[in-house]
Coordinates of C-alpha atoms and ligand atoms in Angstrom, one line a residue:
M54 CA -3.9 17.5 6.6
P55 CA -7.5 18.7 6.7
V56 CA -10.3 16.4 7.8
L57 CA -12.3 15.7 4.6
T58 CA -15.0 13.5 6.0
K59 CA -18.1 14.7 7.9
R60 CA -20.6 11.8 7.6
I61 CA -19.8 8.4 8.9
L62 CA -21.8 5.1 9.0
I63 CA -20.7 2.7 11.7
V64 CA -22.0 -0.9 11.1
D65 CA -21.4 -3.0 14.2
D66 CA -23.6 -5.3 16.4
D67 CA -21.4 -4.6 19.4
L68 CA -23.5 -1.7 20.6
N69 CA -21.0 -0.6 23.3
F70 CA -18.2 -0.3 20.8
S71 CA -20.5 1.4 18.3
D72 CA -21.5 3.9 21.0
I73 CA -17.9 4.7 21.9
L74 CA -17.1 5.3 18.2
S75 CA -20.2 7.4 17.7
D76 CA -19.4 9.6 20.7
F77 CA -15.9 10.1 19.4
F78 CA -17.1 11.3 16.0
L79 CA -20.0 13.3 17.3
K80 CA -17.6 15.2 19.5
K81 CA -15.6 16.0 16.3
G82 CA -18.8 17.5 14.8
W83 CA -19.5 14.7 12.4
A84 CA -22.9 13.3 11.4
V85 CA -23.0 9.7 12.7
F86 CA -25.3 6.9 11.5
T87 CA -25.3 3.5 12.9
A88 CA -26.6 0.1 11.7
K89 CA -26.5 -3.3 13.5
N90 CA -26.2 -5.5 10.5
G91 CA -25.4 -5.5 6.8
Q92 CA -29.0 -5.3 5.6
L93 CA -29.7 -2.2 7.7
A94 CA -26.4 -0.7 6.5
V95 CA -27.5 -0.7 2.9
S96 CA -30.8 1.1 3.8
S97 CA -28.8 3.6 5.8
I98 CA -26.4 4.3 2.9
H99 CA -29.3 5.0 0.5
A100 CA -30.9 7.3 3.0
N101 CA -27.8 9.1 4.4
D102 CA -25.1 9.1 1.7
P103 CA -22.2 8.7 4.1
D104 CA -18.6 9.8 3.2
I105 CA -17.1 6.7 4.9
I106 CA -18.4 3.4 6.1
L107 CA -16.8 1.6 9.0
M108 CA -18.1 -2.0 9.1
N109 CA -17.4 -5.0 11.2
V110 CA -16.5 -8.2 9.4
D111 CA -18.7 -10.3 11.6
L112 CA -22.3 -9.2 11.7
P113 CA -25.7 -10.9 12.2
V114 CA -28.3 -11.2 9.3
R115 CA -25.8 -10.3 6.6
D116 CA -22.0 -10.2 7.4
G117 CA -19.7 -7.4 6.5
I118 CA -17.9 -9.2 3.6
T119 CA -21.2 -10.1 1.9
T120 CA -22.4 -6.5 2.4
C121 CA -19.2 -5.1 1.0
N122 CA -19.5 -7.4 -2.0
L123 CA -23.1 -6.3 -2.6
L124 CA -22.2 -2.6 -2.3
R125 CA -19.4 -2.9 -4.8
R126 CA -21.7 -4.5 -7.3
D127 CA -24.9 -2.6 -6.6
I128 CA -25.5 -0.4 -9.6
A129 CA -28.3 1.4 -7.8
M130 CA -25.8 2.9 -5.5
A131 CA -25.2 6.6 -6.1
R132 CA -21.5 6.1 -6.0
Q133 CA -18.7 3.9 -4.7
Y134 CA -18.4 4.4 -1.0
P135 CA -15.1 4.1 0.9
I136 CA -15.2 1.1 3.2
I137 CA -13.0 0.3 6.2
M138 CA -13.5 -3.2 7.6
M139 CA -13.0 -3.9 11.3
A140 CA -12.3 -7.2 13.0
A141 CA -11.5 -8.4 16.5
F142 CA -8.7 -10.6 15.3
P143 CA -6.2 -10.5 12.3
D144 CA -7.9 -13.5 10.6
K145 CA -6.0 -13.9 7.3
K146 CA -8.9 -15.5 5.5
K147 CA -11.3 -12.8 6.4
I148 CA -8.8 -10.1 5.5
V149 CA -8.2 -11.7 2.1
K150 CA -12.0 -12.1 1.5
S151 CA -12.6 -8.5 2.5
I152 CA -10.0 -7.3 0.1
D153 CA -11.5 -9.5 -2.7
A154 CA -14.9 -8.0 -1.8
G155 CA -13.5 -4.5 -2.5
C156 CA -13.0 -3.0 1.0
D157 CA -10.4 -0.1 1.0
D158 CA -8.7 -0.9 4.3
F159 CA -8.8 -3.1 7.3
I160 CA -8.3 -2.2 11.0
I161 CA -8.0 -4.6 14.0
K162 CA -9.8 -3.9 17.2
P163 CA -8.9 -2.4 19.6
F164 CA -7.3 0.4 17.7
K165 CA -6.2 3.9 18.5
F166 CA -8.5 6.7 17.3
D167 CA -5.7 8.6 15.6
V168 CA -4.8 5.5 13.6
L169 CA -8.5 5.3 12.4
I170 CA -8.6 9.1 11.6
N171 CA -5.4 8.8 9.7
K172 CA -6.8 5.9 7.6
I173 CA -10.1 7.8 6.9
E174 CA -8.2 11.0 5.8
K175 CA -6.0 9.0 3.4
I176 CA -8.9 7.0 2.0
T177 CA -11.2 10.0 1.4
E178 CA -8.3 11.9 -0.2
F179 CA -7.8 8.9 -2.5
Y180 CA -11.5 8.8 -3.4
H181 CA -11.6 12.5 -4.2
K182 CA -8.8 11.9 -6.7
K183 CA -10.6 8.9 -8.1
I184 CA -13.9 10.8 -8.6
N185 CA -11.9 13.6 -10.4
I186 CA -10.6 11.0 -12.8
Q187 CA -14.1 9.6 -13.4
K188 CA -15.4 13.1 -14.2
Q189 CA -12.7 13.4 -16.8
E190 CA -13.4 10.0 -18.5
G191 CA -13.8 10.4 -22.2
E192 CA -11.5 13.4 -22.4
S193 CA -8.3 12.5 -24.1
D194 CA -6.3 15.5 -22.7
Y195 CA -5.7 14.4 -19.1
K196 CA -3.8 16.7 -16.8
D197 CA -0.7 15.2 -15.3
E198 CA -2.2 14.8 -11.9
E199 CA -5.2 13.0 -13.1
Q200 CA -3.1 10.6 -15.2
E201 CA -1.0 9.9 -12.2
A202 CA -4.0 9.2 -10.0
E203 CA -5.4 6.9 -12.7
I204 CA -2.2 4.8 -12.5
I205 CA -2.4 4.8 -8.7
V206 CA -5.9 3.4 -8.9
Y207 CA -4.9 0.8 -11.5
S208 CA -1.7 -0.2 -9.9
R209 CA -3.3 -0.4 -6.4
N210 CA -6.0 -2.8 -7.7
A211 CA -3.3 -4.8 -9.6
I212 CA -1.1 -5.2 -6.5
K213 CA -4.1 -6.1 -4.3
K214 CA -5.0 -8.8 -6.7
I215 CA -1.4 -10.2 -6.8
F216 CA -1.1 -10.2 -3.0
S217 CA -4.5 -11.8 -2.6
N218 CA -3.6 -14.5 -5.1
T219 CA -0.4 -15.5 -3.4
M220 CA -2.1 -15.5 0.0
N221 CA -4.5 -18.0 -1.5
D222 CA -1.7 -20.0 -3.1
R223 CA -2.9 -19.0 -6.6
R224 CA -0.6 -17.8 -9.4
I225 CA 0.6 -14.2 -9.1
E226 CA -0.7 -13.1 -12.5
Y227 CA 2.6 -11.8 -13.5
P228 CA 1.4 -10.3 -16.8
V229 CA -0.6 -7.7 -14.7
V230 CA 2.6 -6.5 -13.1
Q231 CA 4.3 -6.4 -16.5
K232 CA 1.5 -4.3 -17.9
V233 CA 1.5 -1.8 -15.1
V234 CA 5.3 -1.3 -15.2
D235 CA 5.3 -1.1 -19.0
N236 CA 2.8 1.8 -18.8
M237 CA 4.9 3.5 -16.2
V238 CA 8.1 3.1 -18.4
K239 CA 6.2 4.8 -21.3
I240 CA 5.1 7.7 -19.1
L241 CA 8.6 8.1 -17.7
H242 CA 9.9 8.6 -21.2
R243 CA 7.0 10.7 -22.4
E244 CA 6.8 13.0 -19.4
N245 CA 10.5 12.8 -18.5
N246 CA 9.4 12.1 -15.0
L247 CA 7.4 9.9 -12.7
P248 CA 6.4 12.5 -10.2
M249 CA 3.7 10.4 -8.6
A250 CA 6.5 8.5 -6.9
F251 CA 6.8 11.4 -4.5
K252 CA 3.1 12.1 -4.0
M253 CA 1.8 8.6 -3.5
K254 CA 2.0 8.5 0.3
S255 CA -1.6 9.5 0.2
Y256 CA -3.1 6.2 1.3
N257 CA -2.3 4.1 4.2
D258 CA -3.0 0.6 2.9
Y259 CA 0.6 -0.2 3.9
I260 CA 1.2 -3.7 2.4
Y261 CA 0.1 -2.6 -1.0
I262 CA 1.2 1.0 -1.1
H263 CA 4.7 0.2 0.1
S264 CA 5.0 -2.1 -2.9
I265 CA 3.7 0.6 -5.3
N266 CA 6.0 3.2 -3.7
V267 CA 9.0 1.0 -4.0
A268 CA 8.2 0.3 -7.7
T269 CA 7.7 3.9 -8.6
L270 CA 10.5 5.4 -6.5
A271 CA 12.9 2.7 -7.8
M272 CA 11.9 3.4 -11.4
S273 CA 12.3 7.2 -11.0
F274 CA 15.7 6.7 -9.4
A275 CA 16.8 4.3 -12.1
Y276 CA 15.6 6.8 -14.7
H277 CA 17.5 9.5 -13.0
L278 CA 20.6 7.2 -13.2
K279 CA 19.9 6.9 -16.9
W280 CA 19.5 3.1 -16.7
E281 CA 18.2 1.3 -19.9
P282 CA 14.4 1.0 -20.3
S283 CA 14.8 -2.8 -19.9
D284 CA 16.4 -2.2 -16.5
L285 CA 13.5 0.2 -15.6
Q286 CA 11.1 -2.6 -16.4
I287 CA 13.1 -5.0 -14.1
I288 CA 13.3 -2.7 -11.2
G289 CA 9.7 -1.7 -11.5
E290 CA 8.4 -5.2 -11.6
G291 CA 10.8 -6.2 -8.8
G292 CA 9.7 -3.2 -6.8
F293 CA 6.1 -4.3 -7.0
M294 CA 6.8 -7.8 -5.9
H295 CA 9.9 -7.4 -3.6
D296 CA 7.8 -8.2 -0.5
I297 CA 5.6 -10.8 -2.0
G298 CA 7.1 -13.3 0.5
K299 CA 5.3 -11.5 3.3
T300 CA 2.1 -13.1 2.2
K301 CA 3.5 -16.3 3.7
I302 CA 4.4 -14.7 7.1
D303 CA 2.0 -15.1 10.0
L304 CA -0.4 -12.1 10.1
Q305 CA 0.0 -11.9 13.9
I306 CA 3.7 -11.0 13.3
L307 CA 3.0 -8.8 10.2
M308 CA 0.5 -6.7 11.9
K309 CA 2.0 -6.6 15.4
P310 CA 2.0 -3.0 16.6
D311 CA 4.8 -3.6 19.1
K312 CA 8.5 -4.4 18.6
L313 CA 9.0 -8.0 17.4
T314 CA 10.6 -10.6 19.6
D315 CA 13.8 -12.2 18.4
A316 CA 11.9 -15.3 17.3
E317 CA 9.3 -13.2 15.5
F318 CA 12.0 -11.2 13.8
S319 CA 13.7 -14.4 12.6
E320 CA 10.4 -15.5 11.1
M321 CA 9.9 -12.1 9.4
K322 CA 13.5 -12.4 8.0
K323 CA 12.3 -15.4 5.9
H324 CA 10.3 -13.2 3.6
P325 CA 13.1 -12.5 1.0
L326 CA 13.7 -16.3 0.5
L327 CA 10.0 -17.0 0.4
G328 CA 9.5 -14.2 -2.1
R329 CA 12.2 -15.5 -4.3
D330 CA 10.6 -19.0 -4.2
I331 CA 7.2 -17.6 -5.2
L332 CA 8.7 -15.8 -8.1
A333 CA 10.8 -18.7 -9.2
K334 CA 7.7 -20.9 -9.3
D335 CA 6.2 -18.5 -11.8
N336 CA 9.3 -18.4 -14.0
V337 CA 9.9 -14.7 -13.2
S338 CA 13.4 -13.6 -14.4
D339 CA 16.5 -14.1 -12.2
E340 CA 17.1 -10.4 -11.9
I341 CA 13.6 -9.8 -10.5
Q342 CA 14.0 -12.8 -8.2
K343 CA 17.2 -11.2 -6.9
I344 CA 15.3 -8.0 -6.0
A345 CA 13.0 -10.0 -3.7
L346 CA 16.0 -12.0 -2.3
E347 CA 18.5 -9.1 -1.9
H348 CA 16.5 -6.0 -0.8
H349 CA 17.5 -6.6 2.8
E350 CA 21.2 -7.4 2.1
R351 CA 23.6 -4.6 3.0
I352 CA 26.9 -3.6 1.3
N353 CA 28.8 -4.2 4.6
G354 CA 27.5 -7.7 5.0
S355 CA 25.1 -6.8 7.9
G356 CA 21.9 -7.7 6.0
Y357 CA 19.9 -10.8 5.5
P358 CA 19.1 -13.6 4.5
N359 CA 22.5 -14.5 3.0
H360 CA 24.8 -11.8 4.5
L361 CA 26.0 -10.9 1.1
S362 CA 28.4 -7.9 0.7
G363 CA 29.8 -5.6 -1.9
E364 CA 29.7 -6.9 -5.4
Q365 CA 27.9 -10.1 -4.3
I366 CA 24.8 -8.0 -4.4
S367 CA 23.3 -7.3 -7.8
K368 CA 22.8 -3.7 -8.9
F369 CA 19.1 -4.2 -8.7
G370 CA 19.4 -5.5 -5.1
K371 CA 21.6 -2.5 -4.1
L372 CA 19.1 0.0 -5.6
A373 CA 16.1 -1.8 -4.1
A374 CA 17.8 -1.8 -0.6
I375 CA 18.0 2.0 -0.6
I376 CA 14.4 2.6 -1.9
D377 CA 12.9 0.0 0.4
A378 CA 14.6 1.5 3.5
Y379 CA 13.7 5.1 2.5
D380 CA 10.0 4.2 1.9
A381 CA 9.8 2.2 5.1
L382 CA 11.1 5.2 7.0
T383 CA 8.9 7.8 5.3
T384 CA 5.5 5.9 5.1
D385 CA 3.0 5.9 7.9
R386 CA 2.6 2.4 9.3
C387 CA -0.3 0.8 11.3
F388 CA 0.9 2.2 14.6
Q389 CA 3.6 4.7 13.7
G390 CA 3.9 7.8 11.6
G391 CA 6.6 8.1 9.0
V392 CA 9.5 10.6 9.2
D393 CA 10.0 13.4 6.6
S394 CA 12.4 13.0 3.6
L395 CA 15.3 14.9 5.3
N396 CA 15.2 12.9 8.5
A397 CA 14.9 9.6 6.5
L398 CA 18.1 10.5 4.6
K399 CA 19.8 11.5 7.8
I400 CA 18.9 8.2 9.5
M401 CA 20.1 6.3 6.4
S402 CA 23.4 8.2 6.3
E403 CA 24.0 7.4 9.9
S404 CA 23.8 3.6 9.1
A405 CA 27.3 4.1 7.5
G406 CA 28.4 1.4 5.2
Q407 CA 25.0 -0.2 4.7
F408 CA 24.2 1.2 1.3
D409 CA 26.2 1.5 -1.9
P410 CA 27.9 4.9 -1.3
I411 CA 27.7 6.2 -4.9
L412 CA 24.1 5.2 -5.3
F413 CA 23.2 6.7 -2.0
D414 CA 24.8 10.0 -2.8
K415 CA 22.8 10.1 -6.1
F416 CA 19.6 9.1 -4.3
T417 CA 20.2 11.9 -1.8
D418 CA 20.5 14.4 -4.6
L419 CA 17.4 13.2 -6.3
I420 CA 15.2 13.3 -3.1
K421 CA 16.5 16.8 -2.2
N422 CA 15.7 18.0 -5.7
E423 CA 12.3 16.4 -6.0
T424 CA 10.9 16.8 -2.6
I425 CA 12.7 19.3 -0.4
G426 CA 13.4 22.0 -3.0
K427 CA 9.7 22.0 -4.2
Ligands
FE2_721 FE1 11.2 -6.6 2.7
FE2_722 FE1 9.8 -3.8 1.5

């Protein structure tokens, strides 16, 4: 993927760290601007029009979250700037506040430079798409790609809001999910396709994008299987919220770059039950609750949390299990790149007996047709 960004603003009062980052980007031939606090950052943005802003959460004079909030609401700004927030610790409250303030991504120090570059590339690509849509606003005849990008922007914002609400023990705003999925079902029938499902790995905000990927891939697959529109709605909504239980898992575990210990993995395995409980509290339908509860169950009984097998798993749970595993394998994570479609299918087929064999065969056909043959 080409490097799209050439002008970076680094906002950090840790001057040693700022120098190391500056050196790295200068060696890559980028124009680097630095600021020690949020106030100076705003002046620098007006003067230098950076392509990306890398800003520490904790800053003197004006902290990163307040600055991010101001930038997102400052109509004097020439445009919306991509912002990645940095922090020394995975502090849940600060991450939620940063997301609410409108940052695009979050990175915990110390980080690997290639992880940062990967995030920058994905975010700038995302912004280029967004700018293209804004240019087209007012024109009724959107091209497919622009329409797809519009849904990506809308659904990404919706899913961010839902996750931030549950992290803060607020209601999930279920009608927002219903509206996003309802629009997708309409597009599926109008365009006979939901091709964005195969192009959306363009942004590395994993916790949100995985949910959107699972929703769109699951809907495309269900459409391919000729499921009823009401089932597409269920699998879409369930896809969006299947991992909602992760909002209740300790961030140190969620964001751990290394392999989880047995105790940590046991903790992580609670997310399907936690997710089901969150959805039940909001009176979300049983079928959707089952998607959250069953997406880690396996046909041969080797899954969790209830070690269900065969027909004990709902058709939605069986489909979600395939999509969830496929997306987890193919999407770039914080500290590990995803594999390509063919390799993902190969890995999944080696886990013999885990997935419904008929569904898995049909999924393999779909992926080969949609991604490998094009
Ligand atoms: Fe999950
Ligand atoms: Fe998942």
